[in-house]
PDB file of C-alpha atoms in Angstrom:
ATOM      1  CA  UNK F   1      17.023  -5.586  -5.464  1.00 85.00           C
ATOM      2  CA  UNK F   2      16.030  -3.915  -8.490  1.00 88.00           C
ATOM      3  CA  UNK F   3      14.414  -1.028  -7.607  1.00 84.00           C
ATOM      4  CA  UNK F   4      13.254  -1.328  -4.346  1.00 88.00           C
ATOM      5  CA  UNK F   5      10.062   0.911  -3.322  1.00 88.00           C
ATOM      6  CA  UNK F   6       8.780   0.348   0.012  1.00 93.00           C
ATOM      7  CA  UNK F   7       9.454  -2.011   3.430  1.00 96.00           C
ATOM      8  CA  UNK F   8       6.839  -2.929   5.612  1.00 97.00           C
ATOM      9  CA  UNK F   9       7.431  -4.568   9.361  1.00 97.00           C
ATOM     10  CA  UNK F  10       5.046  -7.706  10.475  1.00 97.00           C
ATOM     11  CA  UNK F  11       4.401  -8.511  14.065  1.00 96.00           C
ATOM     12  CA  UNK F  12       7.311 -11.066  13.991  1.00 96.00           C
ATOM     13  CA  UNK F  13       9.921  -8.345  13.099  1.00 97.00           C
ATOM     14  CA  UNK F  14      10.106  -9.351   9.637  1.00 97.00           C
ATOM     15  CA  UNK F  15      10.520  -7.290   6.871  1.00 98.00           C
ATOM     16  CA  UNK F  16       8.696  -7.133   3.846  1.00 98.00           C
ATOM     17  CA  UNK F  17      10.452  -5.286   1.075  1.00 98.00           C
ATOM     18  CA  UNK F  18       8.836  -4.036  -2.635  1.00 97.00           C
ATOM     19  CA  UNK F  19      11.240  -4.850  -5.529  1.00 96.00           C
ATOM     20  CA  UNK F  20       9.153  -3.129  -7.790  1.00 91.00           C
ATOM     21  CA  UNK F  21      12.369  -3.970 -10.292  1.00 90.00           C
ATOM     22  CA  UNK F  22      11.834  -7.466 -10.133  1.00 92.00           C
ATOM     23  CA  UNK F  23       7.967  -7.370  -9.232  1.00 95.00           C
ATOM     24  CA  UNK F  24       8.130  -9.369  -6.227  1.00 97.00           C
ATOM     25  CA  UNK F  25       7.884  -9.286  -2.520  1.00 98.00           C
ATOM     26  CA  UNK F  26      11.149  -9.799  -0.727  1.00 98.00           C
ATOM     27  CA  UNK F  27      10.229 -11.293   3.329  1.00 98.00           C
ATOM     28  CA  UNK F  28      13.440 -11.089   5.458  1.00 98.00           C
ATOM     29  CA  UNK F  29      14.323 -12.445   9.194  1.00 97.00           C
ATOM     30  CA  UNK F  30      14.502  -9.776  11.763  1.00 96.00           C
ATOM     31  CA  UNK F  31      18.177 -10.559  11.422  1.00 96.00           C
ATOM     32  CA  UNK F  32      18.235  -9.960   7.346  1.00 95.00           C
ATOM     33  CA  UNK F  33      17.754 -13.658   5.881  1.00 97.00           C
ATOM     34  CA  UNK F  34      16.252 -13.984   3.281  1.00 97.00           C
ATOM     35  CA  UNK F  35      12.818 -16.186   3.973  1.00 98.00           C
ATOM     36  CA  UNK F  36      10.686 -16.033   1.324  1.00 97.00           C
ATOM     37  CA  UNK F  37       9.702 -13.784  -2.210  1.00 97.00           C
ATOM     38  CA  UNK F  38       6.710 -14.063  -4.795  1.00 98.00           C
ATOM     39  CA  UNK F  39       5.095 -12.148  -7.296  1.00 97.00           C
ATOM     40  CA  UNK F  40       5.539 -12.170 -11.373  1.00 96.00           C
ATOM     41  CA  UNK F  41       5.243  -9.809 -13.880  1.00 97.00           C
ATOM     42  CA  UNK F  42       1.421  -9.910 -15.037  1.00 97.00           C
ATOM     43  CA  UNK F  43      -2.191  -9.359 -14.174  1.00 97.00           C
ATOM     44  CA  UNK F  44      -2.804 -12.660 -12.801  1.00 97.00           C
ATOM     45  CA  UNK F  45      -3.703 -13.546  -8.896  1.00 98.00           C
ATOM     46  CA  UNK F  46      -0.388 -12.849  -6.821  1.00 97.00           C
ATOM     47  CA  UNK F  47       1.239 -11.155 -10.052  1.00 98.00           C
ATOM     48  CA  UNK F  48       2.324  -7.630 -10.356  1.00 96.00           C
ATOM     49  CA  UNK F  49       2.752  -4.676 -12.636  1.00 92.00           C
ATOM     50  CA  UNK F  50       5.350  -2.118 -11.104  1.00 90.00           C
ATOM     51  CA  UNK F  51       3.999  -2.680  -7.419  1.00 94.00           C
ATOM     52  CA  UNK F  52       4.190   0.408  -5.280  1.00 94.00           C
ATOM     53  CA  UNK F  53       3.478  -0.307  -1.595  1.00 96.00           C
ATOM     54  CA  UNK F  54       3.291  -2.921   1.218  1.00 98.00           C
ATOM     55  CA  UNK F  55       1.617  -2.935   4.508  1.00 98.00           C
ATOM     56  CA  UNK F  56       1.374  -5.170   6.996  1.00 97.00           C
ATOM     57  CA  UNK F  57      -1.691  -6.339   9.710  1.00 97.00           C
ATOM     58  CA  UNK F  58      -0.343  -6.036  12.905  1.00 95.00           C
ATOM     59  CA  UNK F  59      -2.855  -8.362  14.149  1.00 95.00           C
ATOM     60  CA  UNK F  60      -3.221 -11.078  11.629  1.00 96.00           C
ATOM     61  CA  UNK F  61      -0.253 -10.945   9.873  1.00 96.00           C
ATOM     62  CA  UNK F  62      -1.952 -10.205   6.589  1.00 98.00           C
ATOM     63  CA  UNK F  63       0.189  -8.539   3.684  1.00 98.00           C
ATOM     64  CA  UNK F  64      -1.617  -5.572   1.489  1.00 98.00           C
ATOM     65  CA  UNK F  65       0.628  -4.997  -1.886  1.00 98.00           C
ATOM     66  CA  UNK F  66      -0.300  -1.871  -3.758  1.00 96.00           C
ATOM     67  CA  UNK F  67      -0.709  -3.267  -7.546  1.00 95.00           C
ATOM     68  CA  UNK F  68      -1.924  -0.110  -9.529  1.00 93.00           C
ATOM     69  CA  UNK F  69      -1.346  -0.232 -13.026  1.00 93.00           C
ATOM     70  CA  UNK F  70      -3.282  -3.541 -12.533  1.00 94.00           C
ATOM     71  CA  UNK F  71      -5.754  -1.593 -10.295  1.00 95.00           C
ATOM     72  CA  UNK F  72      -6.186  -3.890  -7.525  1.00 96.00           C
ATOM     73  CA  UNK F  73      -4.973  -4.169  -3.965  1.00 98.00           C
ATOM     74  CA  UNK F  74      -3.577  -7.933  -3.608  1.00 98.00           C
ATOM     75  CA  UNK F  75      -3.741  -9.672   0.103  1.00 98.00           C
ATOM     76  CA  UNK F  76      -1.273 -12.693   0.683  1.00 98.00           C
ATOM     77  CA  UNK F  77      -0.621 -14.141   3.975  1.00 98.00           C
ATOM     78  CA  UNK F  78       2.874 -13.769   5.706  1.00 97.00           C
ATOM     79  CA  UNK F  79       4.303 -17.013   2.996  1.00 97.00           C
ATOM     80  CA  UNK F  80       3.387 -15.464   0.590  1.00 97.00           C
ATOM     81  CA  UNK F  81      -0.089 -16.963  -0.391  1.00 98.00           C
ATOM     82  CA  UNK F  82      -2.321 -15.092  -2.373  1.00 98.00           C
ATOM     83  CA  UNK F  83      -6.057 -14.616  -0.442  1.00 98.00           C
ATOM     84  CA  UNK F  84      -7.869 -12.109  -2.501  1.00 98.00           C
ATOM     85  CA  UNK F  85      -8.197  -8.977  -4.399  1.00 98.00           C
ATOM     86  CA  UNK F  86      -9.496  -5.675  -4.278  1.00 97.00           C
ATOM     87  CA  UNK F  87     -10.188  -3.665  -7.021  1.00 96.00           C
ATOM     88  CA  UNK F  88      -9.692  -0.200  -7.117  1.00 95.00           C
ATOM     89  CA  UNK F  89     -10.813   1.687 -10.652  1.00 92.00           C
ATOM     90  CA  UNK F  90      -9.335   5.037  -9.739  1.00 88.00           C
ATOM     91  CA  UNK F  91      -6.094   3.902 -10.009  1.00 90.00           C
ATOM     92  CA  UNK F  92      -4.336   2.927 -13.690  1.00 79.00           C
ATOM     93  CA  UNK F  93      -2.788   5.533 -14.556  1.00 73.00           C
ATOM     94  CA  UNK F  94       1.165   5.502 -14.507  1.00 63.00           C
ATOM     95  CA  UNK F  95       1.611   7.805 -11.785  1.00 61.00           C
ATOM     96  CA  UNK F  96       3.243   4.808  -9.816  1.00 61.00           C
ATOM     97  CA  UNK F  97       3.195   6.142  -6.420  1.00 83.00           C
ATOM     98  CA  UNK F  98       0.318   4.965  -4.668  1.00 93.00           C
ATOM     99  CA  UNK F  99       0.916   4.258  -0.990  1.00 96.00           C
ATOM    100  CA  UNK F 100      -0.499   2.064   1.681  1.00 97.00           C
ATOM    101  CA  UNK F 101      -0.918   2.587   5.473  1.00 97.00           C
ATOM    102  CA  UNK F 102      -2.578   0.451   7.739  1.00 97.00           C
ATOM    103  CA  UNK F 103      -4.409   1.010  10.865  1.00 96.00           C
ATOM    104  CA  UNK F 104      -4.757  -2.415  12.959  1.00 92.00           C
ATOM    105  CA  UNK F 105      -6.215  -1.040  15.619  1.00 93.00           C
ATOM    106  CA  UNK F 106      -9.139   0.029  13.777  1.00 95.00           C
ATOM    107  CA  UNK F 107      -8.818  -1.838  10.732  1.00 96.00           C
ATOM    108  CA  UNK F 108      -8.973   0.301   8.311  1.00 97.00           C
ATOM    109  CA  UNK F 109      -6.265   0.314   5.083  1.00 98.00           C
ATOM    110  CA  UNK F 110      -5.155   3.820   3.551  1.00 98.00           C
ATOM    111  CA  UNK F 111      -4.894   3.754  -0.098  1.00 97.00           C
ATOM    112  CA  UNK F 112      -3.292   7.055  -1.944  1.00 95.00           C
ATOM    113  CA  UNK F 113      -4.797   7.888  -4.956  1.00 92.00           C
ATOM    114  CA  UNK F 114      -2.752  10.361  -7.245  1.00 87.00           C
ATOM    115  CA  UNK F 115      -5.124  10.866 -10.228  1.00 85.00           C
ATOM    116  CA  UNK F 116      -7.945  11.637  -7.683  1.00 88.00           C
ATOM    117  CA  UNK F 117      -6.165  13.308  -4.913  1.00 90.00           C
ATOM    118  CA  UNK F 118      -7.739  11.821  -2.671  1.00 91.00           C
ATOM    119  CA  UNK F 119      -6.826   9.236  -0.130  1.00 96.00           C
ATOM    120  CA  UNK F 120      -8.819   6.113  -0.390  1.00 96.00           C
ATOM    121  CA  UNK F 121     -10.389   4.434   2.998  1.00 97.00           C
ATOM    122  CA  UNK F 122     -11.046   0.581   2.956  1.00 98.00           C
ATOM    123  CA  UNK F 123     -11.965  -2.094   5.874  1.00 97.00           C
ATOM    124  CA  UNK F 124     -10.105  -4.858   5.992  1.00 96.00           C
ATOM    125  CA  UNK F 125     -12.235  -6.871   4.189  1.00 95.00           C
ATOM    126  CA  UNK F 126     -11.658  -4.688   1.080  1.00 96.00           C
ATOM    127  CA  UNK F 127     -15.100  -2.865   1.040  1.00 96.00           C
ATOM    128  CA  UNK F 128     -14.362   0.720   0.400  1.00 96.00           C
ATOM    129  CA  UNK F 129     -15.785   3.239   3.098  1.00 95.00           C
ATOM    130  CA  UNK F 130     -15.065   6.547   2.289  1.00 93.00           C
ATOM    131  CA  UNK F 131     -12.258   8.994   0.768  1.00 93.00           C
ATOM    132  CA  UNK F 132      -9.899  11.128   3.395  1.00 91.00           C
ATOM    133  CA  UNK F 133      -9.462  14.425   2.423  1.00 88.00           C
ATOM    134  CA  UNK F 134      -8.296  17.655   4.484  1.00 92.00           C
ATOM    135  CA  UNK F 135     -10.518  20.091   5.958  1.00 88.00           C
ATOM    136  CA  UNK F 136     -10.732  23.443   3.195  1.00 88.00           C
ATOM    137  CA  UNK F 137      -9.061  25.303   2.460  1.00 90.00           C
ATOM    138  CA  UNK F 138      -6.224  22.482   2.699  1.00 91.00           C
ATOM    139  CA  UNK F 139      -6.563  20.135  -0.358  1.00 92.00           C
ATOM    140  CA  UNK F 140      -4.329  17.113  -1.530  1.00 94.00           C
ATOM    141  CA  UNK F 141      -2.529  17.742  -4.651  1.00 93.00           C
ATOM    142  CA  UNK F 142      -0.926  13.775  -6.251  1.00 90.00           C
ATOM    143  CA  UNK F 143      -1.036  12.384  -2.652  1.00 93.00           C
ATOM    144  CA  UNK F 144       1.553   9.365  -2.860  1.00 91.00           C
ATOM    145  CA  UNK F 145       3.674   8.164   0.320  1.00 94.00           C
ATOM    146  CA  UNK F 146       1.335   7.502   3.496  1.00 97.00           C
ATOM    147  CA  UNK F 147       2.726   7.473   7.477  1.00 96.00           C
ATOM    148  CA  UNK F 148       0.088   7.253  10.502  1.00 96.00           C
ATOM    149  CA  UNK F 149       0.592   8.163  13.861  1.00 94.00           C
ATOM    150  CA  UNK F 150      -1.636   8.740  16.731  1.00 92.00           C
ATOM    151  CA  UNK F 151      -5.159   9.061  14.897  1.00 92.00           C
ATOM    152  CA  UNK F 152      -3.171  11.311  12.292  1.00 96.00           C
ATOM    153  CA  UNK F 153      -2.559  10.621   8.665  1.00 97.00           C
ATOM    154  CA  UNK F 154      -0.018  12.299   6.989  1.00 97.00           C
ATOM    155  CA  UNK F 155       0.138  12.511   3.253  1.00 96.00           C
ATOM    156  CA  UNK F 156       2.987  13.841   1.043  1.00 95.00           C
ATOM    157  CA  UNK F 157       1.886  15.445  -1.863  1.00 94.00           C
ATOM    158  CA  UNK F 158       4.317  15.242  -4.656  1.00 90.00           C
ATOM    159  CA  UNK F 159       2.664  17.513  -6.965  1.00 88.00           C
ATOM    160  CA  UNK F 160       2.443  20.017  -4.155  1.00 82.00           C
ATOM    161  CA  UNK F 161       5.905  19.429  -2.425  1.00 91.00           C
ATOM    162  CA  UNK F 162       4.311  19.387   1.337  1.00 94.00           C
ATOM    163  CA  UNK F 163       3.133  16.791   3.599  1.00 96.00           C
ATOM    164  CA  UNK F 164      -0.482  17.243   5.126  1.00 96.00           C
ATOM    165  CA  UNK F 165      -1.986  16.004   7.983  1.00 95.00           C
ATOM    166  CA  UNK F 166      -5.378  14.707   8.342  1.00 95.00           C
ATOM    167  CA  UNK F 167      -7.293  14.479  11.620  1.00 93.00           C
ATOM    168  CA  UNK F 168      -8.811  10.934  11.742  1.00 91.00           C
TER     169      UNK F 168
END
């Protein structure tokens, strides 16, 4: 790796690893062989620019990769195959530590948004639904890495050095 980011673990056990370095997605065996990688440096379908995140559908085995500087969320399947693309205008900026976290059971897909701190909610057909923000007089201040649990959210704000937690 060159700079590895995030992992990500598929309903098989495998592990999907960010090498934002290299700008590719590294898929490993639940015993650590290597199976498959993709993604390129550039704005083109299943290319990169510094990704940040990767999450995982539990339930289809689809693979979200957080591409912001190209503002997009990029869907593959589990080889690697690019599917689609969502676009996602707040993002752009070089804060470089947006963050995904997916919720199979409901479908929904948790996007971080630093320049907006805010917390960006998607289906999993990539049609935005809302923004996630704590009740006042908790706010989100550069909202990067993502973790759900138990109809919780909890977002680690770097500007603000705390984690919040956000009642879904």
């Amino acid at each position: 790796f060159y700079g590895p980011r995030r992992i990500a673990i598929g309903p098989d056990e495998s592990v999907y690893v960010v090498d934002q370095g290299r700008t590719r997605i590294v898929k490993f065996s639940p015993d650590g062989q290597v199976l498959t990688t993709w993604g390129s440096k550039g704005n083109g379908d299943g290319q990169f620019d510094d990704p940040t995140s990767v999450a995982v559908d539990l339930k289809t085995n689809k693979v979200y990769v957080a591409d912001p500087i190209n503002r997009r969320i990029q869907v593959f399947d589990s080889t690697g195959k690019f599917l689609s693309k969502w676009l996602v205008p707040e993002w752009g900026r070089l804060h470089g530590f947006e963050d995904l976290a997916l919720d199979s059971k409901t479908g929904r897909l948790y996007a971080s948004s630093a320049n907006i701190d805010s917390v960006l909610t998607f289906d999993l057909n990539g049609i935005r639904i809302s923004s996630v923000i704590p009740n006042p007089p908790e706010r989100l201040d550069g909202p990067s890495a993502l973790a759900l649990t138990k109809g919780k959210l909890y977002v680690l704000n770097m500007i603000g050095n705390r984690v919040t937690v956000i009642n879904l």
